[in-house]
Amino acid sequence: MIYDIITDYLPPRLGLLFFTMSKRKILVTSALPYANGPIHLGHLVEYIQTDIWVRFQKQRGQECWYVCADDTHGTPIMLKANDEGISPEALIARVAKEHLADFVEFGVAFDNYHSTHSEENKLFSTYIYEKLRDAGHINSRSITQAFDPVKEMFLPDRFIKGECPKCGTADQYGDSCEACGATYSPTDLKNAVSALSGEKPITKESVHYFFNLANFSEMLRTWTAEGHLQAEVTNKLNEWLEHGLQEWDISRDAPYFGFEIPDAPGKYFYVWLDAPIGYMASFKNLCNKQGLDFDSFWAKDSSAELYHFIGKDIIYFHALFWPAMLDGAGFRTPSAIFAHGFLTVNGEKMSKSRGTFIKARTYLDHLNPEYLRYYFAAKLNAGVDDIDLNFEDFTQRVNSDLVGKIVNIASRSSGFIQKRFSGLLAKTCSEPELFQYFVTHQATIAEHYEQREYGKAMREIMALADKANQYIDDKKPWLIAKEPDRDQELQEVCSMALNLFRLLIVYLKPVIPSLATQAEQFLNIPTQPWPEQASPLVNHAIKPFVPLMTRVEAEKIEAIVLASKENLQATAPIVKAKQFEPIASTIEYDDFAKLDLRIAKIIKAEHVDGAEKLLKLTVDIGDETRSIFAGIKSAYAPEDLEGRLTLVIANLAPRKMRFGLSEGMVLAAGPGGKDIWVLSPDNGAVAGMRVK
């Protein structure tokens, strides 16, 4: 199915700058959001970063196209659709509408938003595969693969968890390690379990298809050294290249939602093969609608620029597999890949229990999206460092910079122009040197935008805003207005302030496009190009001023946090501690708040060979299963526990024991011995509920 941007949703086309330099041809993409969940603020770091860069290019008059799509294939999509009792096609159609609605309201203006489940993507995926196969870069062989004996299906990499074979980090997926970045076969995981059932996978043989990435080692060594990547990314890739590149398994067994491999019935392209090809598919779909020349952007000899904005967690796929696939199939490779870091909230990973795992829609229900666009811009740079959304800093920065500095210039000056001069600006610019000073900063600000150093650009702009406000403070129009014989001076001072406001707005337009459009309407001017050359507005009629932006209110922040918390209450009875037991030293509330307490369903319980007190429990905590060793053997036989509920600490670091890895802690009450109590299944609790 194809999902296209609806024209009515898009902001007005940005005006073109009329100057003599030749236009650049630029194609820009963001990583494709997966179609099994909503957009959250962590996602928006990337899309806002990309959108700002694209808007800046368009504002300068470049031919710049921005495309994206929903990533729709894979076992998670199939399983979620099955859980909801709908087809995968119905699921991805619904999610696409939700994703696009969120992007539109955050001002992310794609030129085309498509789907990887499209005819264009099937065509390109098949074409690239066949070109690689015919050139000898694809081979097949029988492999031993993990199989869930409970679910009776081969397990995709992301549905197997265990310890990384390279660094030993626990709770890692079967395809790559989030700690060290290594990629590996899921059969290499240590202490692996099925994320679907919690059962230890068995092995079965299956024929799989592989892309021989090592065939492109020299090509990739050259490409990664040519400046297409950030320095820190190049260094990481060099480590992988030095250790040798492995074959990449590009097939999956049925049942699977995706494209069937043309010469292999019952085998499907792995989602990571057709996902980046979705960039090409979305652009081809745009070309068909706009009459653009696809080859002029993707052919081997293309002079167009191609940029991918991605998160640092998917560098391996984009900076090794993707260039090799393109090169092997006869297409051009990216001009550059720009990786960014993750988003933390108040200094920590996003947390549902703390209310800081914030969905885009939750934010939109309470706050202006351009607050967040500006805040992210103020924090972003060209590196891959994580950025933090600190609510206190967010409130202060938005209120101080956007409201207190930028909008304040217009509100302080426009009233005098409207009331005393019928909305007409002065006939001349009273401070041409000051105006030109603001114009000359365009080159520095433009370079910051071009290099994705948005934080530096914002600081430069706010320094100019400080200068504009200082000009108003020095001139004191409120005092001039008290002297009737100084009307001309009053008009000139306020007109000058509004001309400086106009330049500040044009500099901020890539970041806060909606406010910029409102400001242009207030100033009664057409959409502004980048001011490489600009003249002041003189003898020009403006419209009555209306408030352009209000301050961030603490109550709105609190409402977002509250709405993001899961509405959970403890359902287990409170049991008094054993009498006369000494109380441990006290802890602070913040220490207690770090605990992720969840109701878990015991799926399986079994004896542990050689352990007198331990039982091994496989528990369902709502979004995954865990293996936990619990010292409750004296009170329960394994068969007595299966199907019952218990309370677990879900965010306790995994602990290696001589019997295996324990991935949490079971909490129970009672004096010990046979008197140890877990929850019963009839108290209204469900697996995955968090307890506060």
XYZ file of C-alpha atoms in Angstrom:
692
model
C 0.000 0.000 0.000
C 1.135 3.534 -0.697
C 0.872 6.381 1.803
C 1.405 9.845 0.388
C 1.525 13.231 2.060
C -1.748 15.055 1.690
C -1.092 18.414 0.100
C -3.505 20.246 2.369
C -1.459 19.222 5.427
C 1.791 20.710 4.186
C 3.056 24.160 5.129
C 3.223 26.675 2.275
C 6.147 26.166 -0.089
C 9.203 28.030 1.078
C 10.132 30.961 -1.108
C 13.157 30.692 -3.364
C 16.131 32.966 -3.124
C 16.901 34.839 -6.335
C 20.633 34.935 -6.814
C 22.994 33.799 -9.521
C 24.662 30.739 -8.004
C 23.695 27.384 -9.524
C 21.237 25.219 -7.651
C 22.291 22.088 -5.858
C 20.269 18.898 -6.411
C 19.804 17.239 -3.029
C 17.914 14.162 -1.870
C 17.521 13.720 1.892
C 16.097 10.844 3.922
C 15.466 10.028 7.563
C 15.490 6.469 8.881
C 12.147 4.752 8.421
C 9.993 4.497 11.571
C 8.882 0.950 12.295
C 5.151 0.395 11.877
C 4.504 -1.441 15.131
C 4.232 1.524 17.487
C 3.695 5.271 17.851
C 6.197 8.063 17.304
C 7.824 9.245 20.539
C 10.113 12.154 21.390
C 13.220 10.021 20.926
C 12.233 9.479 17.294
C 11.604 13.180 16.785
C 15.224 14.142 17.428
C 16.065 12.714 14.013
C 13.069 13.978 12.054
C 13.327 17.495 13.459
C 17.085 17.539 12.830
C 16.531 16.466 9.223
C 13.594 18.787 8.623
C 15.552 21.822 9.816
C 18.360 21.011 7.388
C 15.948 20.481 4.490
C 14.029 23.694 5.205
C 17.298 25.614 5.317
C 18.326 24.229 1.919
C 14.963 25.103 0.397
C 15.062 28.559 1.927
C 18.361 29.108 0.094
C 16.745 28.087 -3.169
C 18.253 24.635 -3.568
C 16.402 21.803 -5.264
C 16.018 19.659 -2.183
C 13.675 16.694 -1.760
C 12.904 15.006 1.547
C 11.429 11.498 1.473
C 10.635 8.873 4.065
C 8.358 5.880 4.574
C 7.002 3.504 7.166
C 9.152 0.394 7.682
C 6.443 -2.262 7.532
C 7.902 -5.755 7.222
C 9.059 -8.397 9.664
C 7.837 -10.838 12.269
C 6.941 -8.176 14.898
C 4.407 -6.662 12.492
C 2.962 -10.082 11.728
C 2.679 -11.030 15.394
C 1.159 -7.714 16.463
C -1.440 -7.881 13.693
C -2.252 -11.432 14.755
C -2.660 -10.317 18.379
C -5.086 -7.598 17.256
C -7.008 -9.973 15.014
C -6.358 -7.929 11.872
C -4.251 -8.333 8.759
C -0.719 -6.897 8.625
C -1.902 -4.642 5.788
C -4.648 -3.190 7.994
C -2.174 -2.641 10.840
C 0.409 -0.805 8.749
C -2.274 1.322 7.077
C -3.519 2.511 10.470
C -0.061 3.134 11.867
C 0.970 5.064 8.740
C -1.882 7.522 9.254
C -0.946 7.955 12.915
C 2.737 8.481 12.123
C 2.035 10.989 9.375
C -0.417 12.962 11.531
C 2.235 13.316 14.246
C 4.920 14.366 11.763
C 2.665 16.962 10.152
C 1.816 18.587 13.484
C 5.490 18.741 14.413
C 6.156 20.545 11.142
C 8.156 17.705 9.578
C 7.441 18.443 5.917
C 8.228 15.374 3.845
C 7.907 15.802 0.114
C 6.769 12.187 0.046
C 5.855 9.700 2.751
C 5.538 6.159 1.475
C 5.665 2.540 2.652
C 8.126 -0.301 2.274
C 5.112 -2.513 1.508
C 4.764 -1.001 -1.953
C 5.172 -2.054 -5.545
C 8.133 0.290 -5.978
C 9.954 -1.282 -3.057
C 9.240 -4.806 -4.250
C 10.575 -3.882 -7.688
C 13.825 -2.363 -6.393
C 14.385 -5.089 -3.774
C 14.050 -7.778 -6.406
C 16.241 -5.882 -8.859
C 19.051 -5.288 -6.370
C 18.928 -8.884 -5.131
C 19.109 -10.278 -8.677
C 22.003 -7.969 -9.612
C 23.925 -9.078 -6.506
C 23.075 -12.734 -7.131
C 24.097 -12.639 -10.786
C 27.404 -10.965 -9.840
C 28.213 -13.775 -7.424
C 27.607 -11.868 -4.182
C 24.757 -14.122 -2.967
C 25.080 -17.709 -1.822
C 22.837 -20.150 -0.016
C 23.458 -22.950 2.422
C 21.724 -24.909 5.104
C 22.095 -23.416 8.563
C 21.144 -24.406 12.055
C 18.521 -21.981 13.239
C 16.772 -21.286 16.529
C 13.256 -22.669 16.729
C 10.651 -22.021 19.417
C 9.138 -25.404 20.307
C 6.194 -23.740 22.022
C 5.282 -21.282 19.247
C 6.408 -23.755 16.564
C 8.231 -21.193 14.455
C 11.749 -20.161 13.590
C 12.778 -17.267 15.765
C 13.848 -13.987 14.171
C 17.002 -12.487 15.619
C 15.083 -9.876 17.608
C 13.021 -12.564 19.304
C 16.019 -14.269 20.851
C 17.743 -12.778 23.859
C 20.894 -13.704 25.672
C 24.443 -12.638 26.447
C 26.537 -10.976 23.743
C 29.203 -13.453 22.574
C 31.708 -10.606 22.174
C 31.390 -8.508 25.339
C 29.155 -10.619 27.576
C 26.431 -7.975 28.060
C 23.163 -9.624 29.085
C 19.696 -9.200 27.581
C 20.919 -8.570 24.022
C 19.020 -9.369 20.841
C 20.046 -12.120 18.478
C 21.439 -9.934 15.685
C 23.472 -7.179 17.318
C 24.685 -5.922 20.674
C 23.505 -2.520 21.854
C 26.494 -2.285 24.204
C 29.462 -2.919 21.888
C 27.802 -2.700 18.449
C 28.920 -6.193 17.384
C 26.809 -8.189 14.940
C 26.594 -11.971 15.112
C 24.447 -15.001 14.487
C 21.677 -15.639 17.047
C 23.121 -19.103 17.588
C 26.209 -17.388 19.000
C 24.258 -15.877 21.909
C 25.001 -17.331 25.321
C 22.134 -18.492 27.574
C 19.625 -17.682 24.846
C 15.863 -17.781 25.411
C 12.860 -17.134 23.187
C 11.389 -13.702 23.796
C 7.997 -15.100 22.771
C 7.665 -18.008 25.172
C 10.694 -17.810 27.451
C 11.581 -21.326 26.382
C 15.122 -22.254 25.474
C 15.185 -22.462 21.681
C 15.946 -25.739 19.979
C 17.815 -25.899 16.698
C 16.555 -26.866 13.270
C 18.119 -26.725 9.860
C 16.914 -24.367 7.149
C 18.312 -23.114 3.853
C 19.208 -19.425 4.044
C 20.568 -16.848 1.623
C 23.598 -14.703 2.365
C 25.097 -11.488 1.033
C 28.890 -11.780 0.958
C 29.798 -8.425 2.452
C 33.487 -9.323 2.508
C 33.513 -9.024 -1.305
C 33.204 -5.266 -0.773
C 35.894 -4.862 1.886
C 38.233 -2.794 -0.273
C 35.411 -0.714 -1.690
C 34.181 0.017 1.841
C 37.667 0.836 3.128
C 37.971 3.435 0.393
C 34.441 4.782 0.789
C 34.615 5.152 4.575
C 37.897 7.092 4.248
C 36.520 9.630 1.780
C 34.709 11.889 4.244
C 31.214 10.442 3.892
C 30.960 9.849 7.650
C 31.586 11.625 10.934
C 35.060 10.992 12.338
C 33.835 8.958 15.294
C 31.722 6.795 12.973
C 34.673 6.231 10.639
C 36.772 5.106 13.589
C 34.120 2.582 14.610
C 33.804 1.251 11.064
C 37.563 0.846 10.851
C 37.389 -1.445 13.886
C 34.782 -3.611 12.166
C 36.747 -3.635 8.907
C 39.943 -4.662 10.690
C 38.185 -7.637 12.294
C 36.864 -8.770 8.914
C 33.359 -8.539 7.485
C 30.988 -11.467 7.838
C 28.336 -12.798 5.492
C 24.931 -11.217 6.070
C 21.893 -13.444 6.328
C 19.303 -11.736 4.108
C 16.524 -14.352 4.222
C 13.856 -15.402 6.677
C 11.558 -18.405 6.787
C 7.791 -18.419 6.529
C 5.634 -17.360 8.268
C 6.898 -13.843 7.588
C 5.350 -10.557 6.469
C 7.442 -9.205 3.622
C 8.549 -9.852 0.051
C 9.191 -13.409 -1.080
C 12.621 -13.971 -2.607
C 11.987 -14.471 -6.341
C 13.906 -17.746 -6.778
C 13.261 -19.194 -3.318
C 9.643 -20.140 -2.509
C 8.872 -19.887 1.199
C 11.853 -17.605 1.821
C 11.490 -13.865 2.415
C 13.796 -10.882 2.284
C 14.966 -9.937 5.769
C 13.407 -6.608 6.720
C 16.796 -4.896 6.868
C 17.376 -5.667 3.202
C 14.263 -3.936 1.894
C 14.066 -1.169 4.546
C 16.845 1.096 3.169
C 15.686 0.298 -0.353
C 12.521 2.050 0.826
C 14.408 5.342 0.365
C 14.657 4.613 -3.347
C 11.073 3.412 -3.512
C 9.677 6.524 -1.847
C 11.686 8.773 -4.161
C 10.572 6.772 -7.210
C 6.976 7.245 -6.087
C 7.635 10.996 -5.845
C 9.272 11.004 -9.286
C 6.182 9.397 -10.780
C 3.999 12.139 -9.307
C 6.295 15.112 -9.928
C 7.872 14.110 -13.236
C 11.367 13.971 -11.728
C 14.265 12.044 -13.208
C 15.030 9.156 -10.842
C 18.320 8.261 -12.511
C 19.708 11.769 -12.132
C 19.707 11.165 -8.369
C 20.541 7.445 -8.136
C 22.628 6.544 -11.189
C 26.289 5.648 -10.719
C 27.413 8.901 -12.360
C 24.869 11.115 -10.588
C 26.079 14.578 -9.575
C 23.193 15.005 -7.140
C 23.796 14.917 -3.387
C 22.327 12.089 -1.308
C 22.174 12.326 2.490
C 20.846 9.909 5.107
C 20.068 11.085 8.652
C 20.082 8.109 11.057
C 20.474 7.136 14.698
C 23.846 5.843 15.830
C 22.348 2.421 16.625
C 21.884 1.565 12.929
C 25.270 2.692 11.606
C 26.381 -0.845 10.691
C 23.437 -1.339 8.340
C 23.696 2.086 6.709
C 27.460 2.538 6.474
C 28.475 -0.997 5.491
C 25.597 -3.084 4.115
C 23.811 -0.252 2.314
C 26.777 1.206 0.349
C 27.866 -2.325 -0.583
C 24.374 -3.230 -1.819
C 24.167 -0.058 -3.887
C 27.625 -0.465 -5.355
C 27.071 -4.126 -6.175
C 23.786 -3.352 -7.931
C 25.228 -0.505 -10.018
C 23.802 2.475 -8.117
C 25.572 5.479 -6.582
C 26.494 5.520 -2.900
C 25.473 8.204 -0.358
C 27.252 11.561 -0.308
C 27.178 11.393 3.472
C 25.500 9.608 6.347
C 24.779 11.779 9.377
C 24.369 9.869 12.643
C 22.961 11.382 15.827
C 22.812 10.261 19.438
C 19.921 9.151 21.608
C 17.528 11.268 23.645
C 17.572 11.135 27.414
C 14.944 12.854 29.556
C 16.041 14.581 32.746
C 19.386 12.840 32.394
C 18.068 9.285 32.177
C 16.769 6.861 29.585
C 13.121 7.376 28.770
C 10.976 5.568 31.325
C 7.286 4.716 31.266
C 7.180 4.412 35.034
C 8.588 7.919 35.459
C 6.373 9.394 32.777
C 9.300 10.359 30.580
C 8.645 7.890 27.752
C 6.631 10.540 25.977
C 4.695 9.884 22.812
C 4.550 12.602 20.185
C 0.774 12.696 20.494
C 0.924 13.152 24.277
C 3.220 16.147 23.848
C 0.985 17.612 21.131
C -2.029 17.379 23.420
C -0.417 19.903 25.782
C 2.350 21.984 24.205
C 3.296 23.897 21.080
C 5.465 21.591 18.916
C 7.751 24.490 18.005
C 8.929 24.694 21.607
C 10.472 21.249 21.133
C 11.810 22.031 17.659
C 13.680 25.017 19.075
C 14.908 23.146 22.143
C 16.273 20.274 20.087
C 17.931 22.748 17.707
C 19.588 24.491 20.626
C 21.053 21.162 21.798
C 22.013 19.530 18.492
C 25.429 19.518 16.883
C 27.189 17.606 14.124
C 28.352 14.807 16.425
C 26.791 11.596 17.694
C 26.527 12.554 21.367
C 23.256 11.938 23.179
C 21.143 14.978 23.986
C 19.061 15.513 27.096
C 15.576 16.929 27.398
C 15.641 18.556 30.808
C 12.201 19.933 31.587
C 13.466 22.777 33.761
C 16.004 23.828 31.134
C 13.384 23.378 28.412
C 10.977 25.748 30.146
C 13.623 28.354 30.900
C 15.171 28.275 27.428
C 11.907 28.547 25.511
C 10.504 31.264 27.758
C 13.746 33.249 27.740
C 14.774 32.885 24.101
C 11.645 32.598 21.993
C 9.187 34.536 24.138
C 11.436 36.871 26.137
C 13.896 37.764 23.374
C 12.373 37.172 19.922
C 8.631 37.723 20.236
C 9.215 40.466 22.803
C 10.891 42.656 20.169
C 7.741 42.720 18.072
C 5.373 43.148 20.991
C 7.417 46.064 22.418
C 7.517 47.963 19.134
C 4.389 47.191 17.136
C 1.928 48.894 19.456
C 3.456 52.336 18.904
C 3.496 51.845 15.124
C -0.136 50.756 15.079
C -1.531 53.377 17.445
C 0.526 56.419 16.513
C 1.283 55.823 12.823
C -1.648 53.728 11.568
C 0.596 50.699 11.117
C 3.035 52.454 8.758
C 6.792 52.010 9.169
C 9.195 54.957 8.839
C 10.178 56.226 5.392
C 13.885 55.587 5.987
C 16.081 53.193 7.953
C 17.520 55.203 10.824
C 20.310 52.727 11.633
C 21.587 51.265 8.305
C 24.864 50.109 9.875
C 23.015 48.137 12.546
C 20.726 46.599 9.950
C 23.713 45.600 7.825
C 25.448 44.171 10.881
C 22.527 41.753 11.264
C 22.604 40.892 7.539
C 26.327 40.128 7.512
C 25.821 37.418 10.141
C 23.834 35.395 7.619
C 26.985 33.718 6.286
C 28.065 32.413 9.698
C 24.566 31.264 10.599
C 24.173 29.602 7.196
C 27.423 27.707 7.654
C 26.263 26.446 11.058
C 23.014 25.190 9.547
C 24.860 23.567 6.638
C 27.209 21.733 9.022
C 24.278 20.715 11.296
C 25.736 22.785 14.122
C 22.293 23.992 15.116
C 23.284 24.815 18.677
C 25.910 27.246 17.396
C 23.382 28.775 15.008
C 20.886 29.311 17.830
C 23.527 30.953 20.009
C 24.479 33.276 17.166
C 20.857 34.221 16.572
C 20.158 34.808 20.249
C 23.229 37.026 20.512
C 21.686 39.155 17.753
C 18.369 39.106 19.611
C 20.154 40.420 22.697
C 21.602 43.222 20.582
C 18.162 44.100 19.208
C 16.651 44.201 22.692
C 19.584 46.301 23.923
C 18.889 48.734 21.084
C 15.299 49.098 22.288
C 16.405 49.474 25.900
C 18.904 52.159 24.934
C 16.413 54.121 22.818
C 13.540 53.738 25.324
C 10.615 54.288 22.930
C 8.199 54.339 25.865
C 9.839 57.564 27.021
C 10.075 59.030 23.511
C 6.335 58.418 23.107
C 5.650 60.859 25.954
C 7.085 63.759 23.927
C 4.833 64.686 20.950
C 7.611 66.544 19.117
C 9.625 63.320 18.845
C 7.086 61.334 16.796
C 9.432 60.826 13.858
C 12.110 59.449 16.153
C 9.578 57.146 17.782
C 8.501 55.829 14.395
C 12.105 55.291 13.288
C 13.142 53.480 16.478
C 10.174 51.129 16.432
C 10.537 50.553 12.684
C 14.189 49.705 13.187
C 13.310 47.210 15.931
C 10.771 45.522 13.678
C 13.298 45.289 10.841
C 15.713 43.540 13.190
C 12.881 41.259 14.298
C 12.266 40.409 10.656
C 15.886 39.284 10.178
C 15.848 37.210 13.359
C 12.704 35.482 12.138
C 14.210 34.639 8.765
C 17.215 33.097 10.520
C 14.945 31.018 12.753
C 12.554 29.986 9.994
C 14.030 26.488 9.443
C 13.511 25.786 13.146
C 10.160 27.433 13.913
C 8.399 27.622 10.525
C 4.897 28.147 11.904
C 5.905 31.114 14.059
C 7.880 32.483 11.097
C 4.801 32.297 8.883
C 2.733 34.109 11.515
C 5.441 36.775 11.788
C 5.486 37.248 8.013
C 1.725 37.713 8.046
C 2.054 40.280 10.837
C 4.797 42.126 8.917
C 2.641 41.886 5.779
C 5.432 40.406 3.665
C 5.708 37.315 1.446
C 7.589 34.244 2.575
C 11.217 35.200 3.152
C 14.200 33.642 1.364
C 17.587 33.410 3.033
C 18.848 37.036 3.376
C 22.156 36.923 1.499
C 21.083 40.374 0.449
C 18.300 42.166 2.263
C 16.902 45.674 2.382
C 14.976 47.168 5.283
C 11.217 47.580 5.133
C 10.503 51.310 4.776
C 7.223 53.156 4.317
C 5.582 49.769 4.652
C 2.235 48.966 6.281
C 2.157 46.179 8.848
C -0.856 44.432 10.332
C -2.013 44.630 13.954
C 0.151 42.546 16.245
C -1.298 39.393 17.776
C 0.585 37.277 20.346
C 2.868 34.927 18.427
C 3.843 32.590 21.243
C 2.991 32.173 24.903
C 5.223 31.033 27.731
C 5.649 27.388 28.710
C 3.615 26.696 31.826
C 4.836 24.250 34.454
C 1.338 22.763 34.634
C 1.614 21.686 30.996
C 4.856 19.847 31.660
C 3.327 18.135 34.666
C 0.315 17.120 32.576
C 2.565 15.520 29.958
C 4.476 13.541 32.576
C 1.259 12.450 34.267
C -0.337 11.425 30.970
C 2.777 9.418 30.077
C 2.756 7.346 33.250
C 1.025 4.018 33.206
C -2.009 4.129 35.452
C -0.946 1.330 37.766
C -1.727 0.613 41.369
C -0.415 -2.098 43.633
C -2.953 -4.874 44.079
C -1.080 -7.184 46.411
C -1.857 -6.918 50.136
C 0.707 -5.198 52.299
C 2.350 -7.709 54.612
C 4.124 -6.621 57.758
C 7.777 -7.473 58.106
C 8.740 -10.293 60.429
C 8.478 -9.110 64.010
C 11.699 -7.986 65.684
C 13.596 -8.092 62.374
C 16.046 -5.141 62.422
C 15.239 -2.442 59.889
C 17.904 -1.673 57.308
C 19.299 1.833 57.057
C 16.892 4.222 55.359
C 17.065 5.213 51.695
C 15.899 8.341 49.919
C 12.666 8.392 47.908
C 14.656 8.944 44.700
C 16.444 5.637 45.332
C 13.124 3.828 45.713
C 11.700 5.526 42.622
C 14.380 3.875 40.504
C 12.772 0.474 41.031
C 10.656 -0.853 38.162
C 8.181 -3.049 40.042
C 5.923 -5.178 37.861
C 3.280 -7.831 38.174
C 4.608 -10.909 36.359
C 2.881 -14.092 35.305
C 4.835 -17.281 35.977
C 4.794 -19.144 32.669
C 7.058 -21.974 33.713
C 8.698 -23.150 36.949
C 11.313 -25.866 37.256
C 13.780 -27.386 39.680
C 17.413 -26.309 39.511
C 19.894 -29.176 39.626
C 22.211 -28.825 42.605
C 20.238 -25.992 44.257
C 18.561 -26.556 47.619
C 16.478 -23.381 47.755
C 16.148 -22.163 44.169
C 13.494 -22.594 41.517
C 13.973 -21.326 37.974
C 10.997 -19.215 36.897
C 10.144 -18.043 33.391
C 7.985 -14.951 33.882
C 5.998 -12.720 31.548
C 6.471 -9.050 32.553
C 4.177 -7.663 29.859
C 6.503 -6.748 27.010
C 8.964 -9.646 27.283
C 9.755 -12.802 29.206
C 12.559 -13.221 31.741
C 14.322 -16.083 33.497
C 14.659 -15.536 37.255
C 16.056 -17.757 40.006
C 13.979 -17.433 43.180
C 14.677 -18.896 46.637
C 11.133 -20.164 47.246
C 11.610 -23.916 46.822
C 10.747 -24.533 50.459
C 7.230 -23.204 49.941
C 6.293 -24.289 46.425
C 6.561 -27.163 44.046
C 7.081 -25.966 40.434
C 3.625 -27.159 39.351
C 2.032 -25.012 42.068
C 3.473 -21.816 40.594
C 2.710 -21.995 36.898
C -0.074 -19.577 35.969
C 0.235 -17.588 39.200
C 1.250 -13.951 39.534
C 4.137 -12.496 41.468
C 5.884 -9.181 41.966
C 9.298 -8.679 40.358
C 11.941 -5.979 40.154
C 12.268 -5.717 36.377
C 15.187 -3.284 36.130
C 17.609 -5.131 38.395
C 20.876 -5.746 36.573
C 21.140 -9.391 35.439
C 23.211 -11.514 37.804
C 25.356 -14.435 36.763
C 24.900 -17.431 39.050
C 26.529 -20.828 38.785
C 23.134 -22.141 37.638
C 22.682 -19.522 34.904
C 21.697 -15.862 34.455
C 18.966 -14.376 36.666
C 17.220 -11.452 34.948
C 15.404 -9.839 37.849
C 14.196 -10.516 41.385
C 10.965 -12.038 42.629
C 9.439 -10.324 45.664
C 7.392 -12.391 48.081
C 6.139 -11.964 51.638
C 6.152 -14.118 54.749
C 8.381 -15.274 57.592
C 10.084 -17.954 55.503
C 10.068 -21.696 55.277
C 6.737 -22.867 53.915
C 5.187 -19.470 54.631
C 6.235 -17.551 51.529
C 3.452 -15.966 49.545
C 3.171 -14.801 45.940
C 0.092 -13.251 44.352
C -2.851 -15.341 43.248
C -4.265 -15.049 39.713
C -7.700 -13.809 40.739
C -6.914 -10.421 42.262
C -7.387 -8.269 39.170
C -3.711 -7.872 38.357
C -2.330 -8.607 34.916
C 1.162 -9.362 33.689
C 3.167 -6.244 32.900
C 1.374 -3.914 35.333
C 3.797 -1.593 37.061
C 3.410 -1.002 40.766
C 3.978 2.424 42.319
